[in-house]
Amino acid sequence: MPVSADSAPRRGSVPWVAMYHSVGNYPDDPYRVTVTPERLDRQLRWLRGRGLTGVSVADLLAARARGEGRKLVGLTFDDGYADFVDHALPVLRRYGFGATLFALPGRLGGDNAWDRLGPRKPLLTADGIRQAAAEGVEIGSHGLTHVDLTKADDALVKAEVVESRATLERLTGSPVNGFCYPYGTIDQRAVDAVRDAGYTYACAIDPGPLNGPYALPRLYVGQEDNAVRLYLKYRLHRLRRRPVEGV
């Protein structure tokens, strides 16, 4: 089912930013945050077959600022799972696609302790994040430790936003411009903290009444999303979301 040039992402429309998490073989997946490498391959092949290219969010926004980007889709991977290097990177390489990895520098080499249910999944070490960056993946911040910023006090919000950026920049030697709100939750205080910390954009899931480059909506992609579901979800995404101001 094709996506026409008229319905492809373009400036003034809703950016198409896909949200992934873990890529691996985990039959126990209560939060539906895992896709298998084989499913990811089929999903990216579907994009390529429609004439679309997966890129980092930074590259997508830069193209839209130039009035371009009609054939670009932002690919994001939250939490910084170790399986990104093992399973996602090879598939991205196969299609020549870029991506943004939102990491948790306060949990390097740890696991997804914030998930009460399901398996413990290892997170990337500092070396793993450097490897992803060296292969052209944009590294963004997901906070230090995966804290819901809408429920944290001001001091913790500032630490999660500011210190995570500084740590990742020291680790990679490159600017960190993107932030991703843990759990996708967002309010004006969190938006202000991210903007004040020097980021240029931030990703949410459903930003509600908030709008702009610090409240980018994303499209959840899971294991059950085949070609038909991807097409329908993208069409719904465009219908439900408002155009993002300034993007």
Short mmCIF file of C-alpha atoms in Angstrom, two decimals, residues 54-152:
data_model
loop_
_atom_site.label_atom_id
_atom_site.label_comp_id
_atom_site.label_asym_id
_atom_site.label_seq_id
_atom_site.Cartn_x
_atom_site.Cartn_y
_atom_site.Cartn_z
CA GLY A 54 14.95 6.54 7.68
CA VAL A 55 17.07 9.28 9.23
CA SER A 56 17.91 10.78 12.61
CA VAL A 57 15.53 13.34 14.06
CA ALA A 58 18.21 16.01 13.69
CA ASP A 59 18.53 15.27 9.96
CA LEU A 60 14.76 15.19 9.54
CA LEU A 61 14.30 18.58 11.20
CA ALA A 62 17.21 20.11 9.27
CA ALA A 63 15.67 18.93 5.99
CA ARG A 64 12.27 20.31 6.92
CA ALA A 65 13.85 23.66 7.81
CA ARG A 66 15.12 23.77 4.22
CA GLY A 67 11.63 23.03 2.92
CA GLU A 68 12.67 19.46 2.08
CA GLY A 69 12.31 16.11 3.83
CA ARG A 70 9.18 14.89 2.03
CA LYS A 71 10.69 11.41 1.76
CA LEU A 72 12.29 11.21 5.19
CA VAL A 73 11.12 9.34 8.29
CA GLY A 74 12.71 9.88 11.70
CA LEU A 75 13.72 6.62 13.40
CA THR A 76 14.13 6.75 17.18
CA PHE A 77 15.18 4.07 19.67
CA ASP A 78 14.49 4.81 23.34
CA ASP A 79 16.35 3.68 26.48
CA GLY A 80 19.69 2.69 24.93
CA TYR A 81 19.32 -1.08 25.06
CA ALA A 82 22.48 -3.09 24.37
CA ASP A 83 20.60 -4.95 21.64
CA PHE A 84 20.63 -1.75 19.57
CA VAL A 85 24.26 -2.40 18.63
CA ASP A 86 23.77 -6.14 18.23
CA HIS A 87 20.51 -6.20 16.29
CA ALA A 88 19.29 -2.75 15.18
CA LEU A 89 22.54 -1.37 13.77
CA PRO A 90 23.05 -4.22 11.28
CA VAL A 91 19.53 -3.73 9.90
CA LEU A 92 19.98 0.04 9.67
CA ARG A 93 23.28 -0.52 7.83
CA ARG A 94 21.59 -2.90 5.40
CA TYR A 95 19.24 -0.14 4.23
CA GLY A 96 21.62 2.78 4.63
CA PHE A 97 19.27 4.37 7.17
CA GLY A 98 20.13 6.72 10.00
CA ALA A 99 18.54 6.89 13.45
CA THR A 100 18.52 8.62 16.83
CA LEU A 101 19.35 6.66 19.97
CA PHE A 102 18.05 8.18 23.21
CA ALA A 103 20.35 6.92 25.96
CA LEU A 104 20.39 6.95 29.76
CA PRO A 105 23.93 7.91 30.85
CA GLY A 106 23.05 7.41 34.51
CA ARG A 107 22.44 3.70 33.86
CA LEU A 108 25.37 2.78 31.61
CA GLY A 109 25.85 -0.98 31.62
CA GLY A 110 22.78 -1.40 33.83
CA ASP A 111 19.35 -2.69 32.91
CA ASN A 112 15.71 -1.61 32.56
CA ALA A 113 15.09 -1.48 36.31
CA TRP A 114 12.15 0.93 35.82
CA ASP A 115 10.07 -1.89 34.24
CA ARG A 116 8.39 -3.88 37.01
CA LEU A 117 7.37 -6.69 34.68
CA GLY A 118 9.15 -8.66 32.00
CA PRO A 119 12.78 -9.62 31.48
CA ARG A 120 15.81 -7.62 32.60
CA LYS A 121 17.38 -6.18 29.44
CA PRO A 122 20.96 -4.90 29.52
CA LEU A 123 21.64 -1.30 28.55
CA LEU A 124 24.56 -0.03 26.52
CA THR A 125 27.88 0.67 28.13
CA ALA A 126 29.86 3.82 27.36
CA ASP A 127 31.74 1.88 24.68
CA GLY A 128 28.46 0.76 23.10
CA ILE A 129 27.21 4.33 22.86
CA ARG A 130 30.52 5.41 21.35
CA GLN A 131 30.25 2.60 18.81
CA ALA A 132 26.75 3.70 17.79
CA ALA A 133 27.91 7.33 17.49
CA ALA A 134 30.93 6.27 15.42
CA GLU A 135 28.57 4.58 12.97
CA GLY A 136 26.66 7.81 12.42
CA VAL A 137 23.80 7.32 14.87
CA GLU A 138 22.63 10.53 16.53
CA ILE A 139 22.92 10.23 20.31
CA GLY A 140 20.25 12.02 22.31
CA SER A 141 19.34 12.10 25.99
CA HIS A 142 16.53 10.16 27.65
CA GLY A 143 17.41 11.72 30.98
CA LEU A 144 19.87 10.24 33.45
CA THR A 145 17.85 7.41 34.94
CA HIS A 146 14.40 7.24 33.26
CA VAL A 147 12.46 9.50 35.61
CA ASP A 148 8.98 10.84 34.81
CA LEU A 149 9.77 14.57 34.70
CA THR A 150 6.15 15.54 35.28
CA LYS A 151 6.30 13.89 38.74
CA ALA A 152 9.82 14.97 39.79
#
